[in-house]
Amino acid sequence: MVESFIKKLHSDRFLSLEVTPPHSPTLDNIIENIKKYKLDCMVDGFSTTDNPLARLKYDSMFSALKLQQTFKKPCITTMSMRDRNKIALQSDLLGMNDFDLRVVLALTGDPAKSSDQPNAKAVNEGRSTLLLDMIKCFNSGIDYSGKPFKLTPKKIYPFAVTNAYAKNSKTIYKNMLTKLSHGANAIITQPVYDKENAKMLLKIFGDAKKDTPFLENDPILILGFFPITRLRTAQFLNSHVPGIHVPIYWMEKLLYAKEISPQEELKVGIELSKKTFSEIYNIGKKVHLMSANHFEIIKEILV
């Protein structure tokens, strides 16, 4: 299952869908919504977030396992450096390996100060590149201390992330180069809202691949996309989320529609999202869909 997922990523168009686990002891409602909109038939696999913004959620690994077992499609399991030390990270990797959770998205993680839990403290023994290095060790049959495993783990496929926009494109280049140098098999960008932005990212990624010493695989760039259906969402992403740029024409069209009615704003937002998704999908061929579990909107842009 995992190997066919990676093969699809390298050889064809590719779609993955992000799932944000709930502040709840069950994932059943999310699974039912995915089934309701038949999204499992439209994507190649899923991903699960790991307590984004340091807010308490259902566990990322258990979410990935449940999605993978329910839909028989691989899940990218996000692992944050914020909440685990070297021992816990490697222990989780071993357990995940037994259940075939072998596609891992390595994140440094949002700061603990933004948590909804009182006085939460971060672990952060390193950044996401430390997890990439651990996975490289596992794939060589040893743990991070250099001790050989009695049984070599099944191959793990590490993914990483990067910003979609920066005032100086060299910042993105350096980030990609760093992640590739530490063995990332794929890099997922933050949401992209313009075809020229998509072309720029692919060009930077190509340069970073060319300049990465001892490149052991053929890494893939996956363009992120988050549908925008409200002006306030566009303004928030553009103003408060580093690494994302929403073009001015999005703002202008959503503002004009908002002045007509909420229904018109939603309609225009879906039209813009559908058009932009189609453009970046045709350019990059690989897209990671995010929606904060608004699966009805994902269905709208895919049909």
PDB file of C-alpha atoms in Angstrom:
ATOM      1  CA  MET A   1       0.000   0.000   0.000  1.00  0.00           C
ATOM      2  CA  VAL A   2       2.689   2.511   1.034  1.00  0.00           C
ATOM      3  CA  GLU A   3       4.996   1.707  -1.874  1.00  0.00           C
ATOM      4  CA  SER A   4       2.155   2.112  -4.395  1.00  0.00           C
ATOM      5  CA  PHE A   5       1.366   5.484  -2.782  1.00  0.00           C
ATOM      6  CA  ILE A   6       4.956   6.638  -3.253  1.00  0.00           C
ATOM      7  CA  LYS A   7       5.012   5.260  -6.795  1.00  0.00           C
ATOM      8  CA  LYS A   8       1.854   7.265  -7.607  1.00  0.00           C
ATOM      9  CA  LEU A   9       3.494  10.374  -6.181  1.00  0.00           C
ATOM     10  CA  HIS A  10       6.440   9.945  -8.525  1.00  0.00           C
ATOM     11  CA  SER A  11       4.682   8.846 -11.676  1.00  0.00           C
ATOM     12  CA  ASP A  12       1.307  10.529 -11.976  1.00  0.00           C
ATOM     13  CA  ARG A  13      -1.018  13.229 -10.755  1.00  0.00           C
ATOM     14  CA  PHE A  14      -1.310  13.105  -7.003  1.00  0.00           C
ATOM     15  CA  LEU A  15      -3.822  14.402  -4.452  1.00  0.00           C
ATOM     16  CA  SER A  16      -3.658  14.122  -0.677  1.00  0.00           C
ATOM     17  CA  LEU A  17      -6.207  15.421   1.820  1.00  0.00           C
ATOM     18  CA  GLU A  18      -5.374  16.828   5.227  1.00  0.00           C
ATOM     19  CA  VAL A  19      -7.489  15.769   8.204  1.00  0.00           C
ATOM     20  CA  THR A  20      -7.388  17.727  11.443  1.00  0.00           C
ATOM     21  CA  PRO A  21      -8.173  15.385  14.355  1.00  0.00           C
ATOM     22  CA  PRO A  22     -10.868  16.756  16.692  1.00  0.00           C
ATOM     23  CA  HIS A  23     -10.891  17.779  20.335  1.00  0.00           C
ATOM     24  CA  SER A  24     -12.765  14.567  20.949  1.00  0.00           C
ATOM     25  CA  PRO A  25     -12.127  10.910  21.883  1.00  0.00           C
ATOM     26  CA  THR A  26     -13.336   9.659  18.494  1.00  0.00           C
ATOM     27  CA  LEU A  27     -12.650  10.247  14.814  1.00  0.00           C
ATOM     28  CA  ASP A  28     -15.961   8.734  13.706  1.00  0.00           C
ATOM     29  CA  ASN A  29     -17.687  11.986  12.715  1.00  0.00           C
ATOM     30  CA  ILE A  30     -14.787  12.970  10.461  1.00  0.00           C
ATOM     31  CA  ILE A  31     -14.727   9.531   8.855  1.00  0.00           C
ATOM     32  CA  GLU A  32     -18.469   9.705   8.207  1.00  0.00           C
ATOM     33  CA  ASN A  33     -18.077  13.110   6.528  1.00  0.00           C
ATOM     34  CA  ILE A  34     -15.301  11.811   4.289  1.00  0.00           C
ATOM     35  CA  LYS A  35     -17.593   8.943   3.299  1.00  0.00           C
ATOM     36  CA  LYS A  36     -20.549  11.302   2.845  1.00  0.00           C
ATOM     37  CA  TYR A  37     -18.700  13.356   0.237  1.00  0.00           C
ATOM     38  CA  LYS A  38     -16.931  10.301  -1.223  1.00  0.00           C
ATOM     39  CA  LEU A  39     -13.575  12.046  -0.866  1.00  0.00           C
ATOM     40  CA  ASP A  40     -11.803   8.745  -0.287  1.00  0.00           C
ATOM     41  CA  CYS A  41     -12.564   7.972  -3.942  1.00  0.00           C
ATOM     42  CA  MET A  42     -11.126  11.303  -5.128  1.00  0.00           C
ATOM     43  CA  VAL A  43      -7.754  11.417  -3.344  1.00  0.00           C
ATOM     44  CA  ASP A  44      -4.714   9.135  -3.244  1.00  0.00           C
ATOM     45  CA  GLY A  45      -4.274   9.359   0.505  1.00  0.00           C
ATOM     46  CA  PHE A  46      -4.678  11.412   3.648  1.00  0.00           C
ATOM     47  CA  SER A  47      -2.575  13.274   6.175  1.00  0.00           C
ATOM     48  CA  THR A  48      -3.205  13.966   9.846  1.00  0.00           C
ATOM     49  CA  THR A  49      -2.123  17.066  11.750  1.00  0.00           C
ATOM     50  CA  ASP A  50      -0.343  16.893  15.107  1.00  0.00           C
ATOM     51  CA  ASN A  51      -1.961  19.301  17.604  1.00  0.00           C
ATOM     52  CA  PRO A  52      -1.668  22.397  15.353  1.00  0.00           C
ATOM     53  CA  LEU A  53      -1.209  25.692  17.217  1.00  0.00           C
ATOM     54  CA  ALA A  54      -0.353  23.468  20.210  1.00  0.00           C
ATOM     55  CA  ARG A  55      -4.091  22.936  20.783  1.00  0.00           C
ATOM     56  CA  LEU A  56      -5.123  19.609  22.279  1.00  0.00           C
ATOM     57  CA  LYS A  57      -6.513  17.196  19.674  1.00  0.00           C
ATOM     58  CA  TYR A  58      -7.005  13.463  19.095  1.00  0.00           C
ATOM     59  CA  ASP A  59      -3.604  11.873  18.487  1.00  0.00           C
ATOM     60  CA  SER A  60      -2.112  12.186  14.999  1.00  0.00           C
ATOM     61  CA  MET A  61      -0.779   8.625  14.866  1.00  0.00           C
ATOM     62  CA  PHE A  62      -4.006   6.962  15.993  1.00  0.00           C
ATOM     63  CA  SER A  63      -5.879   9.179  13.523  1.00  0.00           C
ATOM     64  CA  ALA A  64      -3.590   8.067  10.703  1.00  0.00           C
ATOM     65  CA  LEU A  65      -3.998   4.422  11.671  1.00  0.00           C
ATOM     66  CA  LYS A  66      -7.794   4.674  11.757  1.00  0.00           C
ATOM     67  CA  LEU A  67      -7.965   6.465   8.403  1.00  0.00           C
ATOM     68  CA  GLN A  68      -5.564   4.023   6.798  1.00  0.00           C
ATOM     69  CA  GLN A  69      -7.435   0.984   8.070  1.00  0.00           C
ATOM     70  CA  THR A  70     -10.871   2.423   7.233  1.00  0.00           C
ATOM     71  CA  PHE A  71     -10.185   3.594   3.685  1.00  0.00           C
ATOM     72  CA  LYS A  72      -7.333   1.243   2.744  1.00  0.00           C
ATOM     73  CA  LYS A  73      -5.321   4.222   1.603  1.00  0.00           C
ATOM     74  CA  PRO A  74      -2.010   5.406   3.070  1.00  0.00           C
ATOM     75  CA  CYS A  75      -1.866   8.291   5.493  1.00  0.00           C
ATOM     76  CA  ILE A  76       0.922  10.816   5.977  1.00  0.00           C
ATOM     77  CA  THR A  77       1.465  10.997   9.740  1.00  0.00           C
ATOM     78  CA  THR A  78       2.588  14.380  11.030  1.00  0.00           C
ATOM     79  CA  MET A  79       5.080  14.315  13.906  1.00  0.00           C
ATOM     80  CA  SER A  80       5.950  17.502  15.775  1.00  0.00           C
ATOM     81  CA  MET A  81       9.260  18.071  17.540  1.00  0.00           C
ATOM     82  CA  ARG A  82       7.481  20.253  20.085  1.00  0.00           C
ATOM     83  CA  ASP A  83       6.023  17.434  22.176  1.00  0.00           C
ATOM     84  CA  ARG A  84       8.556  14.576  22.074  1.00  0.00           C
ATOM     85  CA  ASN A  85      12.209  13.970  22.888  1.00  0.00           C
ATOM     86  CA  LYS A  86      14.551  11.663  20.957  1.00  0.00           C
ATOM     87  CA  ILE A  87      13.406   8.604  22.879  1.00  0.00           C
ATOM     88  CA  ALA A  88       9.690   9.209  22.319  1.00  0.00           C
ATOM     89  CA  LEU A  89      10.136  10.074  18.651  1.00  0.00           C
ATOM     90  CA  GLN A  90      12.038   6.885  17.921  1.00  0.00           C
ATOM     91  CA  SER A  91       9.684   4.790  20.013  1.00  0.00           C
ATOM     92  CA  ASP A  92       6.740   6.172  18.024  1.00  0.00           C
ATOM     93  CA  LEU A  93       8.530   5.451  14.748  1.00  0.00           C
ATOM     94  CA  LEU A  94       9.039   1.829  15.785  1.00  0.00           C
ATOM     95  CA  GLY A  95       5.398   1.356  16.737  1.00  0.00           C
ATOM     96  CA  MET A  96       4.168   3.091  13.605  1.00  0.00           C
ATOM     97  CA  ASN A  97       6.404   0.859  11.483  1.00  0.00           C
ATOM     98  CA  ASP A  98       4.635  -2.229  12.772  1.00  0.00           C
ATOM     99  CA  PHE A  99       1.277  -0.799  11.629  1.00  0.00           C
ATOM    100  CA  ASP A 100       2.623   0.369   8.255  1.00  0.00           C
ATOM    101  CA  LEU A 101       2.451   4.081   9.093  1.00  0.00           C
ATOM    102  CA  ARG A 102       5.600   4.753   7.124  1.00  0.00           C
ATOM    103  CA  VAL A 103       5.032   8.139   5.497  1.00  0.00           C
ATOM    104  CA  VAL A 104       6.039  10.759   8.065  1.00  0.00           C
ATOM    105  CA  LEU A 105       5.709  14.538   7.820  1.00  0.00           C
ATOM    106  CA  ALA A 106       8.374  16.084  10.039  1.00  0.00           C
ATOM    107  CA  LEU A 107       7.472  19.423  11.649  1.00  0.00           C
ATOM    108  CA  THR A 108       9.206  21.580  14.214  1.00  0.00           C
ATOM    109  CA  GLY A 109       5.734  22.502  15.509  1.00  0.00           C
ATOM    110  CA  ASP A 110       3.930  25.659  16.561  1.00  0.00           C
ATOM    111  CA  PRO A 111       5.207  27.239  19.809  1.00  0.00           C
ATOM    112  CA  ALA A 112       3.765  25.925  23.064  1.00  0.00           C
ATOM    113  CA  LYS A 113       2.923  29.472  24.179  1.00  0.00           C
ATOM    114  CA  SER A 114      -0.041  29.405  21.792  1.00  0.00           C
ATOM    115  CA  SER A 115      -1.460  26.284  23.483  1.00  0.00           C
ATOM    116  CA  ASP A 116      -4.929  26.062  25.022  1.00  0.00           C
ATOM    117  CA  GLN A 117      -3.440  24.021  27.884  1.00  0.00           C
ATOM    118  CA  PRO A 118      -2.268  25.974  30.964  1.00  0.00           C
ATOM    119  CA  ASN A 119       1.503  26.392  31.305  1.00  0.00           C
ATOM    120  CA  ALA A 120       2.255  23.895  28.535  1.00  0.00           C
ATOM    121  CA  LYS A 121       5.986  23.489  27.910  1.00  0.00           C
ATOM    122  CA  ALA A 122       7.689  22.446  24.697  1.00  0.00           C
ATOM    123  CA  VAL A 123      10.298  19.684  24.486  1.00  0.00           C
ATOM    124  CA  ASN A 124      11.994  20.731  21.221  1.00  0.00           C
ATOM    125  CA  GLU A 125      15.253  18.785  21.404  1.00  0.00           C
ATOM    126  CA  GLY A 126      15.755  19.865  17.833  1.00  0.00           C
ATOM    127  CA  ARG A 127      14.051  21.088  14.705  1.00  0.00           C
ATOM    128  CA  SER A 128      12.326  18.933  12.096  1.00  0.00           C
ATOM    129  CA  THR A 129      15.684  18.104  10.497  1.00  0.00           C
ATOM    130  CA  LEU A 130      16.533  16.050  13.605  1.00  0.00           C
ATOM    131  CA  LEU A 131      13.542  13.802  12.915  1.00  0.00           C
ATOM    132  CA  LEU A 132      14.616  13.526   9.266  1.00  0.00           C
ATOM    133  CA  ASP A 133      18.047  12.396  10.493  1.00  0.00           C
ATOM    134  CA  MET A 134      16.461   9.805  12.800  1.00  0.00           C
ATOM    135  CA  ILE A 135      14.467   8.396   9.894  1.00  0.00           C
ATOM    136  CA  LYS A 136      17.647   8.205   7.817  1.00  0.00           C
ATOM    137  CA  CYS A 137      19.194   6.128  10.614  1.00  0.00           C
ATOM    138  CA  PHE A 138      16.146   3.838  10.820  1.00  0.00           C
ATOM    139  CA  ASN A 139      16.318   3.260   7.068  1.00  0.00           C
ATOM    140  CA  SER A 140      19.934   2.197   7.554  1.00  0.00           C
ATOM    141  CA  GLY A 141      18.951  -0.325  10.250  1.00  0.00           C
ATOM    142  CA  ILE A 142      20.215   1.598  13.277  1.00  0.00           C
ATOM    143  CA  ASP A 143      18.704   3.923  15.881  1.00  0.00           C
ATOM    144  CA  TYR A 144      19.886   7.502  16.351  1.00  0.00           C
ATOM    145  CA  SER A 145      22.580   6.384  18.822  1.00  0.00           C
ATOM    146  CA  GLY A 146      24.011   4.022  16.201  1.00  0.00           C
ATOM    147  CA  LYS A 147      22.752   0.816  17.829  1.00  0.00           C
ATOM    148  CA  PRO A 148      21.628  -1.774  15.240  1.00  0.00           C
ATOM    149  CA  PHE A 149      18.058  -3.057  15.396  1.00  0.00           C
ATOM    150  CA  LYS A 150      17.589  -6.816  15.739  1.00  0.00           C
ATOM    151  CA  LEU A 151      15.168  -6.530  12.824  1.00  0.00           C
ATOM    152  CA  THR A 152      15.566  -3.705  10.284  1.00  0.00           C
ATOM    153  CA  PRO A 153      12.457  -1.494  10.148  1.00  0.00           C
ATOM    154  CA  LYS A 154      10.454  -1.317   6.950  1.00  0.00           C
ATOM    155  CA  LYS A 155      11.420   1.699   4.829  1.00  0.00           C
ATOM    156  CA  ILE A 156      10.112   5.034   6.100  1.00  0.00           C
ATOM    157  CA  TYR A 157       9.378   7.872   3.677  1.00  0.00           C
ATOM    158  CA  PRO A 158      10.067  11.289   5.271  1.00  0.00           C
ATOM    159  CA  PHE A 159       8.244  14.415   4.110  1.00  0.00           C
ATOM    160  CA  ALA A 160       8.917  18.040   5.077  1.00  0.00           C
ATOM    161  CA  VAL A 161       7.298  21.460   4.646  1.00  0.00           C
ATOM    162  CA  THR A 162       8.214  24.897   3.342  1.00  0.00           C
ATOM    163  CA  ASN A 163       6.711  28.358   3.004  1.00  0.00           C
ATOM    164  CA  ALA A 164       4.911  29.186  -0.230  1.00  0.00           C
ATOM    165  CA  TYR A 165       5.973  32.822  -0.300  1.00  0.00           C
ATOM    166  CA  ALA A 166       8.814  35.043   0.915  1.00  0.00           C
ATOM    167  CA  LYS A 167       9.939  38.561   0.052  1.00  0.00           C
ATOM    168  CA  ASN A 168      13.326  37.046  -0.736  1.00  0.00           C
ATOM    169  CA  SER A 169      13.033  33.764  -2.644  1.00  0.00           C
ATOM    170  CA  LYS A 170      16.464  32.727  -1.374  1.00  0.00           C
ATOM    171  CA  THR A 171      14.828  32.062   1.998  1.00  0.00           C
ATOM    172  CA  ILE A 172      12.629  29.384   0.445  1.00  0.00           C
ATOM    173  CA  TYR A 173      15.569  27.994  -1.531  1.00  0.00           C
ATOM    174  CA  LYS A 174      17.675  27.621   1.630  1.00  0.00           C
ATOM    175  CA  ASN A 175      14.803  25.942   3.467  1.00  0.00           C
ATOM    176  CA  MET A 176      14.252  23.462   0.643  1.00  0.00           C
ATOM    177  CA  LEU A 177      17.975  22.792   0.345  1.00  0.00           C
ATOM    178  CA  THR A 178      18.200  22.072   4.077  1.00  0.00           C
ATOM    179  CA  LYS A 179      15.251  19.659   4.071  1.00  0.00           C
ATOM    180  CA  LEU A 180      16.518  17.854   0.961  1.00  0.00           C
ATOM    181  CA  SER A 181      20.011  17.586   2.437  1.00  0.00           C
ATOM    182  CA  HIS A 182      18.520  15.796   5.443  1.00  0.00           C
ATOM    183  CA  GLY A 183      16.768  13.244   3.251  1.00  0.00           C
ATOM    184  CA  ALA A 184      13.235  14.544   2.658  1.00  0.00           C
ATOM    185  CA  ASN A 185      11.502  12.461  -0.031  1.00  0.00           C
ATOM    186  CA  ALA A 186       8.906  15.180  -0.621  1.00  0.00           C
ATOM    187  CA  ILE A 187       8.271  18.758   0.453  1.00  0.00           C
ATOM    188  CA  ILE A 188       4.753  20.125   0.933  1.00  0.00           C
ATOM    189  CA  THR A 189       4.312  23.875   0.570  1.00  0.00           C
ATOM    190  CA  GLN A 190       1.991  26.125   2.483  1.00  0.00           C
ATOM    191  CA  PRO A 191      -1.115  27.117   0.472  1.00  0.00           C
ATOM    192  CA  VAL A 192      -0.527  28.577  -2.989  1.00  0.00           C
ATOM    193  CA  TYR A 193      -3.030  31.047  -4.506  1.00  0.00           C
ATOM    194  CA  ASP A 194      -1.489  32.054  -7.797  1.00  0.00           C
ATOM    195  CA  LYS A 195      -0.139  30.113 -10.780  1.00  0.00           C
ATOM    196  CA  GLU A 196       2.948  32.333 -10.985  1.00  0.00           C
ATOM    197  CA  ASN A 197       3.673  31.540  -7.334  1.00  0.00           C
ATOM    198  CA  ALA A 198       3.364  27.831  -8.194  1.00  0.00           C
ATOM    199  CA  LYS A 199       5.792  28.172 -11.112  1.00  0.00           C
ATOM    200  CA  MET A 200       8.267  30.053  -8.911  1.00  0.00           C
ATOM    201  CA  LEU A 201       8.177  27.325  -6.235  1.00  0.00           C
ATOM    202  CA  LEU A 202       8.764  24.587  -8.794  1.00  0.00           C
ATOM    203  CA  LYS A 203      11.721  26.531 -10.206  1.00  0.00           C
ATOM    204  CA  ILE A 204      13.242  27.050  -6.749  1.00  0.00           C
ATOM    205  CA  PHE A 205      12.699  23.390  -5.916  1.00  0.00           C
ATOM    206  CA  GLY A 206      14.436  22.323  -9.115  1.00  0.00           C
ATOM    207  CA  ASP A 207      17.419  24.529  -8.225  1.00  0.00           C
ATOM    208  CA  ALA A 208      17.535  23.150  -4.681  1.00  0.00           C
ATOM    209  CA  LYS A 209      17.473  19.558  -5.972  1.00  0.00           C
ATOM    210  CA  LYS A 210      20.281  20.309  -8.391  1.00  0.00           C
ATOM    211  CA  ASP A 211      22.374  21.856  -5.612  1.00  0.00           C
ATOM    212  CA  THR A 212      21.755  19.176  -2.963  1.00  0.00           C
ATOM    213  CA  PRO A 213      24.907  17.097  -2.416  1.00  0.00           C
ATOM    214  CA  PHE A 214      24.554  13.299  -2.300  1.00  0.00           C
ATOM    215  CA  LEU A 215      20.860  13.332  -3.207  1.00  0.00           C
ATOM    216  CA  GLU A 216      19.733   9.756  -2.524  1.00  0.00           C
ATOM    217  CA  ASN A 217      16.272   9.863  -4.081  1.00  0.00           C
ATOM    218  CA  ASP A 218      14.164  11.854  -6.513  1.00  0.00           C
ATOM    219  CA  PRO A 219      12.281  14.263  -4.205  1.00  0.00           C
ATOM    220  CA  ILE A 220       8.912  15.680  -5.190  1.00  0.00           C
ATOM    221  CA  LEU A 221       7.369  19.093  -4.534  1.00  0.00           C
ATOM    222  CA  ILE A 222       3.709  18.977  -3.484  1.00  0.00           C
ATOM    223  CA  LEU A 223       1.868  22.285  -3.745  1.00  0.00           C
ATOM    224  CA  GLY A 224      -0.426  23.065  -0.827  1.00  0.00           C
ATOM    225  CA  PHE A 225      -3.900  24.496  -1.362  1.00  0.00           C
ATOM    226  CA  PHE A 226      -6.501  25.734   1.126  1.00  0.00           C
ATOM    227  CA  PRO A 227      -9.815  26.881  -0.428  1.00  0.00           C
ATOM    228  CA  ILE A 228     -10.840  30.407   0.594  1.00  0.00           C
ATOM    229  CA  THR A 229     -14.537  31.206   0.662  1.00  0.00           C
ATOM    230  CA  ARG A 230     -14.599  34.296   2.899  1.00  0.00           C
ATOM    231  CA  LEU A 231     -12.872  37.666   2.761  1.00  0.00           C
ATOM    232  CA  ARG A 232     -11.942  37.452   6.425  1.00  0.00           C
ATOM    233  CA  THR A 233     -10.110  34.163   5.787  1.00  0.00           C
ATOM    234  CA  ALA A 234      -8.154  35.692   2.922  1.00  0.00           C
ATOM    235  CA  GLN A 235      -7.233  38.715   5.023  1.00  0.00           C
ATOM    236  CA  PHE A 236      -6.204  36.562   7.992  1.00  0.00           C
ATOM    237  CA  LEU A 237      -3.990  34.268   5.915  1.00  0.00           C
ATOM    238  CA  ASN A 238      -2.367  37.154   4.100  1.00  0.00           C
ATOM    239  CA  SER A 239      -1.767  39.274   7.207  1.00  0.00           C
ATOM    240  CA  HIS A 240      -1.135  36.804  10.032  1.00  0.00           C
ATOM    241  CA  VAL A 241       0.301  33.597   8.560  1.00  0.00           C
ATOM    242  CA  PRO A 242       3.946  33.946   7.482  1.00  0.00           C
ATOM    243  CA  GLY A 243       4.812  32.285   4.207  1.00  0.00           C
ATOM    244  CA  ILE A 244       1.414  32.697   2.535  1.00  0.00           C
ATOM    245  CA  HIS A 245       0.475  35.340  -0.026  1.00  0.00           C
ATOM    246  CA  VAL A 246      -3.120  35.888  -1.174  1.00  0.00           C
ATOM    247  CA  PRO A 247      -3.172  38.044  -4.352  1.00  0.00           C
ATOM    248  CA  ILE A 248      -4.997  41.369  -4.271  1.00  0.00           C
ATOM    249  CA  TYR A 249      -7.514  40.243  -6.907  1.00  0.00           C
ATOM    250  CA  TRP A 250      -8.780  37.601  -4.466  1.00  0.00           C
ATOM    251  CA  MET A 251      -9.390  40.342  -1.901  1.00  0.00           C
ATOM    252  CA  GLU A 252     -11.106  42.629  -4.382  1.00  0.00           C
ATOM    253  CA  LYS A 253     -13.465  39.978  -5.743  1.00  0.00           C
ATOM    254  CA  LEU A 254     -14.369  38.673  -2.286  1.00  0.00           C
ATOM    255  CA  LEU A 255     -14.946  42.219  -0.992  1.00  0.00           C
ATOM    256  CA  TYR A 256     -17.266  43.041  -3.883  1.00  0.00           C
ATOM    257  CA  ALA A 257     -19.167  39.781  -3.377  1.00  0.00           C
ATOM    258  CA  LYS A 258     -19.414  40.285   0.392  1.00  0.00           C
ATOM    259  CA  GLU A 259     -21.124  43.649  -0.146  1.00  0.00           C
ATOM    260  CA  ILE A 260     -23.809  41.859  -2.158  1.00  0.00           C
ATOM    261  CA  SER A 261     -24.562  38.996   0.232  1.00  0.00           C
ATOM    262  CA  PRO A 262     -22.941  36.156   2.230  1.00  0.00           C
ATOM    263  CA  GLN A 263     -24.240  33.730  -0.383  1.00  0.00           C
ATOM    264  CA  GLU A 264     -22.514  35.649  -3.177  1.00  0.00           C
ATOM    265  CA  GLU A 265     -19.291  35.782  -1.149  1.00  0.00           C
ATOM    266  CA  LEU A 266     -19.372  31.989  -0.738  1.00  0.00           C
ATOM    267  CA  LYS A 267     -20.153  31.492  -4.433  1.00  0.00           C
ATOM    268  CA  VAL A 268     -17.277  33.724  -5.573  1.00  0.00           C
ATOM    269  CA  GLY A 269     -14.908  32.119  -3.065  1.00  0.00           C
ATOM    270  CA  ILE A 270     -15.659  28.655  -4.389  1.00  0.00           C
ATOM    271  CA  GLU A 271     -15.287  29.841  -7.998  1.00  0.00           C
ATOM    272  CA  LEU A 272     -11.901  31.430  -7.239  1.00  0.00           C
ATOM    273  CA  SER A 273     -10.772  28.356  -5.311  1.00  0.00           C
ATOM    274  CA  LYS A 274     -11.865  25.960  -8.019  1.00  0.00           C
ATOM    275  CA  LYS A 275     -10.128  27.963 -10.751  1.00  0.00           C
ATOM    276  CA  THR A 276      -6.899  28.353  -8.787  1.00  0.00           C
ATOM    277  CA  PHE A 277      -6.826  24.713  -7.744  1.00  0.00           C
ATOM    278  CA  SER A 278      -7.214  23.649 -11.380  1.00  0.00           C
ATOM    279  CA  GLU A 279      -4.380  25.961 -12.444  1.00  0.00           C
ATOM    280  CA  ILE A 280      -1.856  24.849  -9.844  1.00  0.00           C
ATOM    281  CA  TYR A 281      -2.835  21.185 -10.254  1.00  0.00           C
ATOM    282  CA  ASN A 282      -2.175  21.404 -13.996  1.00  0.00           C
ATOM    283  CA  ILE A 283       1.139  23.144 -13.364  1.00  0.00           C
ATOM    284  CA  GLY A 284       2.501  21.047 -10.494  1.00  0.00           C
ATOM    285  CA  LYS A 285       0.537  17.771 -10.900  1.00  0.00           C
ATOM    286  CA  LYS A 286       0.859  17.149  -7.131  1.00  0.00           C
ATOM    287  CA  VAL A 287      -1.387  18.966  -4.630  1.00  0.00           C
ATOM    288  CA  HIS A 288      -2.021  18.649  -0.909  1.00  0.00           C
ATOM    289  CA  LEU A 289      -5.533  19.826   0.014  1.00  0.00           C
ATOM    290  CA  MET A 290      -6.257  21.517   3.345  1.00  0.00           C
ATOM    291  CA  SER A 291      -9.646  22.718   4.567  1.00  0.00           C
ATOM    292  CA  ALA A 292      -9.834  22.564   8.395  1.00  0.00           C
ATOM    293  CA  ASN A 293     -12.213  19.616   7.838  1.00  0.00           C
ATOM    294  CA  HIS A 294     -14.632  21.581   5.618  1.00  0.00           C
ATOM    295  CA  PHE A 295     -14.928  18.577   3.336  1.00  0.00           C
ATOM    296  CA  GLU A 296     -18.013  19.921   1.597  1.00  0.00           C
ATOM    297  CA  ILE A 297     -15.846  22.680   0.112  1.00  0.00           C
ATOM    298  CA  ILE A 298     -13.215  20.182  -1.020  1.00  0.00           C
ATOM    299  CA  LYS A 299     -15.979  18.261  -2.792  1.00  0.00           C
ATOM    300  CA  GLU A 300     -17.072  21.482  -4.528  1.00  0.00           C
ATOM    301  CA  ILE A 301     -13.658  22.196  -5.993  1.00  0.00           C
ATOM    302  CA  LEU A 302     -12.976  18.607  -7.052  1.00  0.00           C
ATOM    303  CA  VAL A 303     -16.179  17.927  -8.971  1.00  0.00           C
TER     304      VAL A 303
END
